[in-house]
Short mmCIF file of C-alpha atoms and ligand atoms in Angstrom, two decimals:
data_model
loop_
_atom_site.label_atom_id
_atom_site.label_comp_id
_atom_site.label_asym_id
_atom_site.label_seq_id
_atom_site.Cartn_x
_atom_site.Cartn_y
_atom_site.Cartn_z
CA UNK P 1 -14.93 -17.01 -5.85
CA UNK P 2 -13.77 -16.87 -2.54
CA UNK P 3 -10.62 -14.35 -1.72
CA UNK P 4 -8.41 -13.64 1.17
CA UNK P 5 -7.54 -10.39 1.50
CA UNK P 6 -4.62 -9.29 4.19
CA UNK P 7 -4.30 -6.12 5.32
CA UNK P 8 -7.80 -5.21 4.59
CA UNK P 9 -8.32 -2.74 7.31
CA UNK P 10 -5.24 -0.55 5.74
CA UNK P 11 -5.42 1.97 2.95
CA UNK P 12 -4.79 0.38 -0.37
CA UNK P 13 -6.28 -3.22 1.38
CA UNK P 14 -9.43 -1.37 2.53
CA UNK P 15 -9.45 0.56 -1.54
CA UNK P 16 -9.19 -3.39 -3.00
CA UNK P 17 -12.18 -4.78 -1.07
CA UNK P 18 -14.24 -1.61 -1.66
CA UNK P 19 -13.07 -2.24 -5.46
CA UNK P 20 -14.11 -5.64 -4.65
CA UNK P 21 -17.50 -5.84 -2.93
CA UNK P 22 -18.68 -2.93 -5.42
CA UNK P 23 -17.68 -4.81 -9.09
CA UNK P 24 -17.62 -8.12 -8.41
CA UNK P 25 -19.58 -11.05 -7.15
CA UNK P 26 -16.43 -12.62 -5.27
CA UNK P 27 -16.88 -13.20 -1.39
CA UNK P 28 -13.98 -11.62 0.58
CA UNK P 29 -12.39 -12.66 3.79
CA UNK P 30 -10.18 -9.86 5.47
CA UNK P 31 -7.26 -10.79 7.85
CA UNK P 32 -5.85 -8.15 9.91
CA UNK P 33 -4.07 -7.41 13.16
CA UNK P 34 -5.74 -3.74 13.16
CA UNK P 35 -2.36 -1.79 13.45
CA UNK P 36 -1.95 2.07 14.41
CA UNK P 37 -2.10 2.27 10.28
CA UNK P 38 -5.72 0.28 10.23
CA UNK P 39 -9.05 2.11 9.60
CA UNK P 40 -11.63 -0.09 9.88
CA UNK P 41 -14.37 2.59 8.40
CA UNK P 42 -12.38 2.60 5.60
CA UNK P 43 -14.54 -0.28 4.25
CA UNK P 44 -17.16 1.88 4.20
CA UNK P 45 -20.02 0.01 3.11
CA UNK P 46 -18.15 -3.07 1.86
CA UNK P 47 -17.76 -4.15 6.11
CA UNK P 48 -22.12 -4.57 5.42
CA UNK P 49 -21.94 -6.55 2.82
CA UNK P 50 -23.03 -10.71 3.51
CA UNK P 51 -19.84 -11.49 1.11
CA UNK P 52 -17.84 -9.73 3.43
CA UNK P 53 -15.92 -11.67 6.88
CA UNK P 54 -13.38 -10.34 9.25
CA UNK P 55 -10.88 -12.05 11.32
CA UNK P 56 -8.45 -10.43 13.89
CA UNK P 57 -5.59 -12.45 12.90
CA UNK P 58 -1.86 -10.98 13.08
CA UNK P 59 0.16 -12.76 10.08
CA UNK P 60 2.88 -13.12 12.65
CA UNK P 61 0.72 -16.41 14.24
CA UNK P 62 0.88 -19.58 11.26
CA UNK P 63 -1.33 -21.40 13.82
CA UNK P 64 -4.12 -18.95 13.51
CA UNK P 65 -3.50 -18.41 9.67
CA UNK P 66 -4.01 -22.08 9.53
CA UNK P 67 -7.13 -21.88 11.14
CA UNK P 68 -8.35 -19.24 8.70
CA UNK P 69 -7.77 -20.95 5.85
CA UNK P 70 -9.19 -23.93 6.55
CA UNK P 71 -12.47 -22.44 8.26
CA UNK P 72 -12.79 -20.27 4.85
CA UNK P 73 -11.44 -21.88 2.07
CA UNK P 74 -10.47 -19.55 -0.19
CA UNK P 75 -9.73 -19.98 -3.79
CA UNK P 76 -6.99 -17.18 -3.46
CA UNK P 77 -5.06 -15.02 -1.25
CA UNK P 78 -3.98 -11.06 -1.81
CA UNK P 79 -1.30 -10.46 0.77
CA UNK P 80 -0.78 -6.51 1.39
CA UNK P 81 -0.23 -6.92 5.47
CA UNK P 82 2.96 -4.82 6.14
CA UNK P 83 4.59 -2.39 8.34
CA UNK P 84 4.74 0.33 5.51
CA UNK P 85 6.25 3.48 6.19
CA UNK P 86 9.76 4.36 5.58
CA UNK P 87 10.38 6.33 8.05
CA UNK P 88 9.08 4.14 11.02
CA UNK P 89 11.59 1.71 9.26
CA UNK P 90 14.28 3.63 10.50
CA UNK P 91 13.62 4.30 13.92
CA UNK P 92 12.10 0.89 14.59
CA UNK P 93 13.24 -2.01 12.30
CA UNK P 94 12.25 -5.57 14.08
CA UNK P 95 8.65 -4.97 13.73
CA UNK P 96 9.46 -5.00 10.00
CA UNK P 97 11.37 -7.76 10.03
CA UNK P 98 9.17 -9.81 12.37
CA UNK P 99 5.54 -8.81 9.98
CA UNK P 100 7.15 -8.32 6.52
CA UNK P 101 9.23 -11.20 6.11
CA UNK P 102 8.19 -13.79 9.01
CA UNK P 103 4.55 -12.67 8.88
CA UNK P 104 5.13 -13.50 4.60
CA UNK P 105 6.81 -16.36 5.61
CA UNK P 106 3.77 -18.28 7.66
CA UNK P 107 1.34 -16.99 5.15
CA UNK P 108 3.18 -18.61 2.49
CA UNK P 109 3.83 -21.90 4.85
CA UNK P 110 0.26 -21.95 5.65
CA UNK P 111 -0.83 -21.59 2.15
CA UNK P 112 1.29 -24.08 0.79
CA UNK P 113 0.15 -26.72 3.15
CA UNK P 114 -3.79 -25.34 2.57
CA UNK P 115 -2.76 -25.75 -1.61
CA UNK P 116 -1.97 -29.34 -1.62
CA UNK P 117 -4.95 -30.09 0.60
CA UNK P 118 -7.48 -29.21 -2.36
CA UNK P 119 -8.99 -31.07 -5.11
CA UNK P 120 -7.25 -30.57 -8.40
CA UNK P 121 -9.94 -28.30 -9.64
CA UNK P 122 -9.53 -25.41 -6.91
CA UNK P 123 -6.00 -26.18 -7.04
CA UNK P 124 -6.11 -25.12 -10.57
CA UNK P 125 -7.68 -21.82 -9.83
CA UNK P 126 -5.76 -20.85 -6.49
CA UNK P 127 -3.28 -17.85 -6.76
CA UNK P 128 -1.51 -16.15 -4.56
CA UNK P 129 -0.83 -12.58 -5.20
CA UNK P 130 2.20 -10.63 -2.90
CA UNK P 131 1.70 -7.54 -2.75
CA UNK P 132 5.32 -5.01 -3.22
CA UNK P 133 6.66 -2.05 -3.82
CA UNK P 134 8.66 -0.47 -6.40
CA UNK P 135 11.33 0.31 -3.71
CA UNK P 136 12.39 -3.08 -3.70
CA UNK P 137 14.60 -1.90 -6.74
CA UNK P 138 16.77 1.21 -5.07
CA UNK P 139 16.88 4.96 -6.63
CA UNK P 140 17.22 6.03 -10.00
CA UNK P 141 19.28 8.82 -11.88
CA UNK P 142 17.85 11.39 -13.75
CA UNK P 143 16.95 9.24 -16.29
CA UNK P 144 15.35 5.22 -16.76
CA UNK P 145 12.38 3.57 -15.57
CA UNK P 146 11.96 0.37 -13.20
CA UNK P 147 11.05 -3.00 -15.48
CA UNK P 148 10.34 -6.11 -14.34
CA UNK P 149 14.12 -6.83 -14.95
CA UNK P 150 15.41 -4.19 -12.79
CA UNK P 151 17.73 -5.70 -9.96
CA UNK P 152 16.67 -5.39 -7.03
CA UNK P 153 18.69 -3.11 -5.19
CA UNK P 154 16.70 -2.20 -1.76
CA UNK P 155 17.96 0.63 0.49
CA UNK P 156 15.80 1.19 3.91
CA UNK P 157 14.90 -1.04 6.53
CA UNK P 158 11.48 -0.99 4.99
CA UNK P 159 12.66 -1.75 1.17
CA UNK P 160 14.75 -4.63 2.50
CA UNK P 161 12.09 -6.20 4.33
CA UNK P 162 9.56 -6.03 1.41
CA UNK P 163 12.60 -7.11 -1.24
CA UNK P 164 12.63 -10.25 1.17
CA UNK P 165 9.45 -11.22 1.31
CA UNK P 166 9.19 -11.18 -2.48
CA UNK P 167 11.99 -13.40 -2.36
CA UNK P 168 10.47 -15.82 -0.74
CA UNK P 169 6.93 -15.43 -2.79
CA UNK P 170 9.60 -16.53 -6.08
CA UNK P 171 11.26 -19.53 -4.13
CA UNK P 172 7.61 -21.21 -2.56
CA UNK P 173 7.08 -20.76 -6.70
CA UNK P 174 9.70 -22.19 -7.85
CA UNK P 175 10.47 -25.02 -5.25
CA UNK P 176 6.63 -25.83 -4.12
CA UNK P 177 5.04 -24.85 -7.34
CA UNK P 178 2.72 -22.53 -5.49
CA UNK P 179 0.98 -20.53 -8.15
CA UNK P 180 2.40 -17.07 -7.32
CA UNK P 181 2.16 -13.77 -8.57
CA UNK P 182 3.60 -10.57 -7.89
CA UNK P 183 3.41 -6.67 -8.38
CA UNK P 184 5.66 -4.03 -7.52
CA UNK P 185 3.74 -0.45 -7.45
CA UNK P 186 4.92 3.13 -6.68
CA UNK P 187 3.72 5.61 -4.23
CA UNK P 188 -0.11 5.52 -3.57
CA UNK P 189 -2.26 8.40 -2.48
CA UNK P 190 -6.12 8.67 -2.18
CA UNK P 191 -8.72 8.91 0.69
CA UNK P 192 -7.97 7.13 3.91
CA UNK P 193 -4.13 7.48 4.25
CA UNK P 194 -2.47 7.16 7.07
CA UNK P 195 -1.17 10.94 7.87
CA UNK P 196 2.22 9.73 8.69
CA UNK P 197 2.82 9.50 4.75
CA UNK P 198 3.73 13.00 2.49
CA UNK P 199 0.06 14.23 0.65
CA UNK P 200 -2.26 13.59 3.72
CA UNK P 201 0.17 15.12 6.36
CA UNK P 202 0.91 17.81 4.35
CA UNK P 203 -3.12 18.60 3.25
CA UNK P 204 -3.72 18.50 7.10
CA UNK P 205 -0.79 20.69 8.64
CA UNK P 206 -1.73 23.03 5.47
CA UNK P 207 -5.24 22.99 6.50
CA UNK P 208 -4.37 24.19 10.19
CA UNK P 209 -1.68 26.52 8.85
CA UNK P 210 1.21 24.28 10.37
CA UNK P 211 4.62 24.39 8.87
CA UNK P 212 4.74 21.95 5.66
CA UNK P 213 7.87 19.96 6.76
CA UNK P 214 9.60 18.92 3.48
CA UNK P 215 12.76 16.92 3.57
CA UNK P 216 16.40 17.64 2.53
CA UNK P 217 16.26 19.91 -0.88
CA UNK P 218 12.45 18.98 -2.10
CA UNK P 219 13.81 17.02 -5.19
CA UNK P 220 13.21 13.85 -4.64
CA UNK P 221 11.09 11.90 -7.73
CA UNK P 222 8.02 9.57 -6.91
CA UNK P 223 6.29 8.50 -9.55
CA UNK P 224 2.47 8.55 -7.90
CA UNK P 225 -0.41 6.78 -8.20
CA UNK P 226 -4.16 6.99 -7.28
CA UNK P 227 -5.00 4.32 -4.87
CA UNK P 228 -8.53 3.25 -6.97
CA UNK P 229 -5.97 2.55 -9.70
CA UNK P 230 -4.03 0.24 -8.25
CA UNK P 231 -6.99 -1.72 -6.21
CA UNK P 232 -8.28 -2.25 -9.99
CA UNK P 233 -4.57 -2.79 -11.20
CA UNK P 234 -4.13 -5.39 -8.46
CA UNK P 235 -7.52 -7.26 -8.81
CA UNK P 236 -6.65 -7.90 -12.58
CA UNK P 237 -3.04 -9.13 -11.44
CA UNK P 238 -4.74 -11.54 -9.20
CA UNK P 239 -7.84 -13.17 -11.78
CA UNK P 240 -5.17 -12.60 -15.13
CA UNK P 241 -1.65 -12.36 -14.01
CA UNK P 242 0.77 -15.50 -14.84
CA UNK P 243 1.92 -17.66 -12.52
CA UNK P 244 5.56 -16.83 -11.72
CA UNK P 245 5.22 -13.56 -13.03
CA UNK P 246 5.65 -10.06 -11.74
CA UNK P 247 3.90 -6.97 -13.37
CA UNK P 248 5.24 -3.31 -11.94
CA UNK P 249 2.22 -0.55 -11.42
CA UNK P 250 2.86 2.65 -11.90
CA UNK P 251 0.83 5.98 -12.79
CA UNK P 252 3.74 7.59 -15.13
CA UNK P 253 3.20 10.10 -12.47
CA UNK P 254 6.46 11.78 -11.87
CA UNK P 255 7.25 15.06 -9.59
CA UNK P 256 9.32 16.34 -6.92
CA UNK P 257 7.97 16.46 -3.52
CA UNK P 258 8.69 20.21 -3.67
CA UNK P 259 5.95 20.74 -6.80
CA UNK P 260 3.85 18.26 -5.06
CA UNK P 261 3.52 20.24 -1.74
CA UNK P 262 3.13 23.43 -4.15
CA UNK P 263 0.25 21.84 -6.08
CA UNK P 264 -1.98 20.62 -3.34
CA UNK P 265 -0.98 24.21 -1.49
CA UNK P 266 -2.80 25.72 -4.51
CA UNK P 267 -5.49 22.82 -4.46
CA UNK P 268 -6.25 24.32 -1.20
CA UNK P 269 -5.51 27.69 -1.54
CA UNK P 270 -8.42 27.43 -4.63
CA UNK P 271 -10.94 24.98 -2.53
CA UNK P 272 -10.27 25.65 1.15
CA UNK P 273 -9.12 29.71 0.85
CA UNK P 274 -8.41 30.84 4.32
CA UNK P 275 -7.63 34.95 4.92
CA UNK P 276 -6.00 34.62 7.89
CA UNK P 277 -3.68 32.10 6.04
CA UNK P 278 -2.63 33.81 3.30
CA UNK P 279 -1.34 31.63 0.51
CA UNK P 280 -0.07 28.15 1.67
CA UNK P 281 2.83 27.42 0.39
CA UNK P 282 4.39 30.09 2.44
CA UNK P 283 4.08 27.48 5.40
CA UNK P 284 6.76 25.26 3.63
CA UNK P 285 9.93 24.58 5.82
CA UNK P 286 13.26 22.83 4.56
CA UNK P 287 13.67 19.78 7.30
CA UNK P 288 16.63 17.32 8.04
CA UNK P 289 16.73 14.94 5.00
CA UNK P 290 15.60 11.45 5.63
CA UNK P 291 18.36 8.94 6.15
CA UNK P 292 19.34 7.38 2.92
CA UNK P 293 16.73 9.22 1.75
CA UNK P 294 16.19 6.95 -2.65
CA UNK P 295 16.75 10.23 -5.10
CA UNK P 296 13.78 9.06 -7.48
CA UNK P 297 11.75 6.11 -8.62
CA UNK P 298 9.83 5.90 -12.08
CA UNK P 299 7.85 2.97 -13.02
CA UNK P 300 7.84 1.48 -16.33
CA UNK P 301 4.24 -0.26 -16.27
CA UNK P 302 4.15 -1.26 -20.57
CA UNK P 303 3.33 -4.91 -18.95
CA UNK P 304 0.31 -4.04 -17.14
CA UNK P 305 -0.62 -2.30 -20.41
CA UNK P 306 0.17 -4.77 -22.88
CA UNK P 307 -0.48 -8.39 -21.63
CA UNK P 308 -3.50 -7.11 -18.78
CA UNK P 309 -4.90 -3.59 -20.79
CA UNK P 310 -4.61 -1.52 -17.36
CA UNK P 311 -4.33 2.11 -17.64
CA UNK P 312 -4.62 4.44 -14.92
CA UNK P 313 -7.72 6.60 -15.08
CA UNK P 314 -6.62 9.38 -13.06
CA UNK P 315 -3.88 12.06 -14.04
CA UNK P 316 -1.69 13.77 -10.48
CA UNK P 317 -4.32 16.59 -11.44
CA UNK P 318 -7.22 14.73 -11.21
CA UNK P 319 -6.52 12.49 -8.42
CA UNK P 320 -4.88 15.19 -6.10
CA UNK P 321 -8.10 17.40 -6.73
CA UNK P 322 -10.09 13.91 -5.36
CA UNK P 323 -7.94 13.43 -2.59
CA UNK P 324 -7.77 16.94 -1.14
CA UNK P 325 -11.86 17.37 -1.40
CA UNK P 326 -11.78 14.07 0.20
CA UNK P 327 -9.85 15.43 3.34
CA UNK P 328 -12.04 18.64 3.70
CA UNK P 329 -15.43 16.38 3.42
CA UNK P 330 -13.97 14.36 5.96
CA UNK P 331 -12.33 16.15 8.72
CA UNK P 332 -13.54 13.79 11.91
CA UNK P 333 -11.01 11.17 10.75
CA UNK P 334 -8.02 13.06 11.24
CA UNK P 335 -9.61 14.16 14.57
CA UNK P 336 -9.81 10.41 15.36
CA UNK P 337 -6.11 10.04 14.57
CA UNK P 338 -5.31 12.52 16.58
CA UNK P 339 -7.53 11.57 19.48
CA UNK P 340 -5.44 7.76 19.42
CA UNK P 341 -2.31 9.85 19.69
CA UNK P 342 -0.47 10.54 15.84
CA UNK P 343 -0.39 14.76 15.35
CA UNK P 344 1.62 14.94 12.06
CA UNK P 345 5.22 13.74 14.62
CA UNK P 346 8.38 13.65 12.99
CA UNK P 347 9.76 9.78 12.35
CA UNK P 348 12.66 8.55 11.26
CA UNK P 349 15.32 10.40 12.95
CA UNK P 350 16.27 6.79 14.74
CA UNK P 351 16.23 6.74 18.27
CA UNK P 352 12.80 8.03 18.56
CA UNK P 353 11.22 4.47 18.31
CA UNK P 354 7.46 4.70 18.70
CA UNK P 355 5.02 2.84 21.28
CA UNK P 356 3.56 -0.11 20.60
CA UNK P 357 1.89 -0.37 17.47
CA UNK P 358 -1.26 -2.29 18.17
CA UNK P 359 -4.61 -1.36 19.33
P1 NAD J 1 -1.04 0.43 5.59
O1 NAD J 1 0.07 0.64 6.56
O2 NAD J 1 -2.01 1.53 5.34
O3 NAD J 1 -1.91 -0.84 6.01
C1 NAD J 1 -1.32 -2.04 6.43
C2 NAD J 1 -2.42 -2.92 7.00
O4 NAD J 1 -1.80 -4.16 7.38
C3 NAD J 1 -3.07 -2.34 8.25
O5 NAD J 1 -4.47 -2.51 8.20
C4 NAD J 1 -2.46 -3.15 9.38
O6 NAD J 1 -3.33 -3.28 10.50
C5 NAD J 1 -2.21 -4.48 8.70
N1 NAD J 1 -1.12 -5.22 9.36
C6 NAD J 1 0.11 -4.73 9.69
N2 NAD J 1 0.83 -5.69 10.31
C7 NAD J 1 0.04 -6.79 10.36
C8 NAD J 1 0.21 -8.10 10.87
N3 NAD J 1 1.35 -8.46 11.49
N4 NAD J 1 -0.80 -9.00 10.72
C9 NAD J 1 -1.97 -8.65 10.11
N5 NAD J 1 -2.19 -7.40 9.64
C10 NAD J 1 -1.20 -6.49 9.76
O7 NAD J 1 -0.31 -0.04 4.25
P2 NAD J 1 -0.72 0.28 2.74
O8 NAD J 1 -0.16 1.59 2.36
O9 NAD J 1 -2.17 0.01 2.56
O10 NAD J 1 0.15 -0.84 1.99
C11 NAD J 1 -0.39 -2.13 1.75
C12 NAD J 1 0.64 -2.98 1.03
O11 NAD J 1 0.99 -2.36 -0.20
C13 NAD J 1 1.94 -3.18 1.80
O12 NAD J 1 2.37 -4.50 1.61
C14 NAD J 1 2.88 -2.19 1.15
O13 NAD J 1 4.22 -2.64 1.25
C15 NAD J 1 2.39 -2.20 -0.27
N6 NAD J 1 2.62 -0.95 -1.03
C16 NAD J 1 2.26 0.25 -0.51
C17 NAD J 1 2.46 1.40 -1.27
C18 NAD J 1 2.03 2.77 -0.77
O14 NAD J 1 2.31 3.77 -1.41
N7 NAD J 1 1.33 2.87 0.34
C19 NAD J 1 3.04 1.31 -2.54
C20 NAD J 1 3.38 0.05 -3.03
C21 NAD J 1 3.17 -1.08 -2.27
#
């Protein structure tokens, strides 16, 4: 099997063709515009593989997605290109509306037209998988989970423009009868994350004893998840999900990003212990809260369990203790991202809209 992968070059895209390449047979074709948030190496040794292809195509051109599908034929596509940080969101919303929802839009155009161009057979086998978040549905209370029933209820520029796009994922599925399906997945972490996001920004300033800038009161919820779990979560979504159905991935992770920062603080205190440093989480500083900053999000992810038998295999524990010995093997990436011009910056205070985003 042939898939199309977008967003391959980011951090969950680049964890689902590693995932790929390494336990399957399939052949994978990556589209991406290589973003500030792309990271090519990420591939690792996937990018060497004969199964793998890249093409330099932004999902904001149909004419070139076109062109893609019809020089590769794929028997699927998994769609995860996206502006996807929150806080860029709020200082800078068009590129989000302009790759999120009309970048979705002319994938979904061009795959339509690319679906009724095949032979029954591959027809029968062609999915397309969206890719979403579990922001789509707002903030919780205290208590309750997300289901697949929650309403959607989407609160940043960012949540809006990925609420959207799944929108119009359901209607190509329900007025074209393209097979569709879709999954909605809480906070990621792992190797290879963009620094702009909380546990790699935080493991980095911590590592050069800068301040650990945590927003508003620290109690915010996420409910997090180990990025190899949900590049395994979404590959069975794509070869065993239902058509029209959506399946919400979640780790049953839960903490506020206060313990968080206090937890990989001690990570590092226990594998990185620095003298001169003292103990870590004395570099934590109270910051300006973001704007319309969601209280919590929980995932309920009993479907994934039941009707695909996906479990995450690692615990917050076990996948922060991964992710932190990642960063100290590894320390000539962040260099790199520094180098190209992101040092740890504070977004989302709107107004301070950043450069251009491509490179
Ligand atoms: P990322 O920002 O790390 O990577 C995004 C990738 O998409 C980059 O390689 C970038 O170059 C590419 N891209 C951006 N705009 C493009 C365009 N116009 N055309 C082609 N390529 C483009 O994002 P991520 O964290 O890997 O998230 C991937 C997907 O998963 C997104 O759709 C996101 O909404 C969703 N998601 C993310 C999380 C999370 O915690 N990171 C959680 C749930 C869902």
């Amino acid at each position: 099997m042939k898939i199309l992968v977008t967003g391959g070059a980011g951090f969950i895209g680049s964890a689902l063709i590693r995932h790929l390449i390494r336990e399957t047979e399939h052949e994978v074709v990556n589209i991406d515009a290589l973003t500030y948030a792309a990271n090519p190496d990420a591939l690792e040794k996937a990018a060497d593989d004969h199964r793998y292809a890249f093409e330099h195509v932004n999902i904001r051109n149909g004419e070139a997605l076109r062109r893609v599908l019809v020089k590769h034929q794929p028997d699927g596509i998994i769609h995860l290109a996206a502006e996807s940080h929150v806080d860029r969101s709020i200082d800078g919303p068009d590129d989000f509306i302009q790759t999120n929802i009309v970048g979705t839009f002319n994938l979904l155009d061009a795959a339509r037209a690319y679906y009724e161009s095949l032979d029954s057979a591959r027809r029968a086998r062609f999915r397309f998988h969206h890719v979403s978040t579990d922001e789509v549905y707002g903030s919780l209370g205290d208590e309750g989970l997300f289901t697949e029933e929650t309403p959607y209820a989407p609160n940043s520029p960012y949540s809006a423009s990925k609420a959207s796009s799944d929108h119009l994922v359901r209607a190509w599925q329900h007025t074209y009868n393209l097979p569709t399906v879709l999954s909605n997945c809480s906070n990621n972490y792992g190797p290879w994350q963009f620094p702009e996001k909380l546990i790699p920004l935080m493991i980095l300033n911590a590592l050069r004893g800068r301040p650990l800038p945590v927003y508003g009161d620290g109690q915010n919820v996420r409910d997090w998840l180990y990025v190899e779990d949900h590049a395994r979560a979404l590959h069975q979504v794509f070869e065993q999900g239902r058509i029209g159905e959506r399946y919400n991935i979640g780790g049953r992770n839960e903490a506020t990003n206060l313990d968080l920062v206090h937890t990989l603080c001690a990570t590092l205190d226990e594998l990185a212990p620095n003298p001169d440093l003292g103990a870590r989480e004395q570099l934590i500083t109270f910051v300006e809260d973001r704007k319309g900053h969601d209280r919590r999000y929980a995932i309920d992810a009993t479907k994934m369990a039941d009707e695909l038998g996906w479990q995450p295999r690692e615990t917050l524990e076990t996948g922060l203790q991964r992710t932190v010995q990642w960063y100290l093997d590894n320390p000539g990436w962040a260099e790199s991202i520094r180098d190209a011009g992101y040092d740890g910056q504070r977004l989302g205070l709107a107004g301070n809209a950043h450069a251009a985003n491509t490179r």
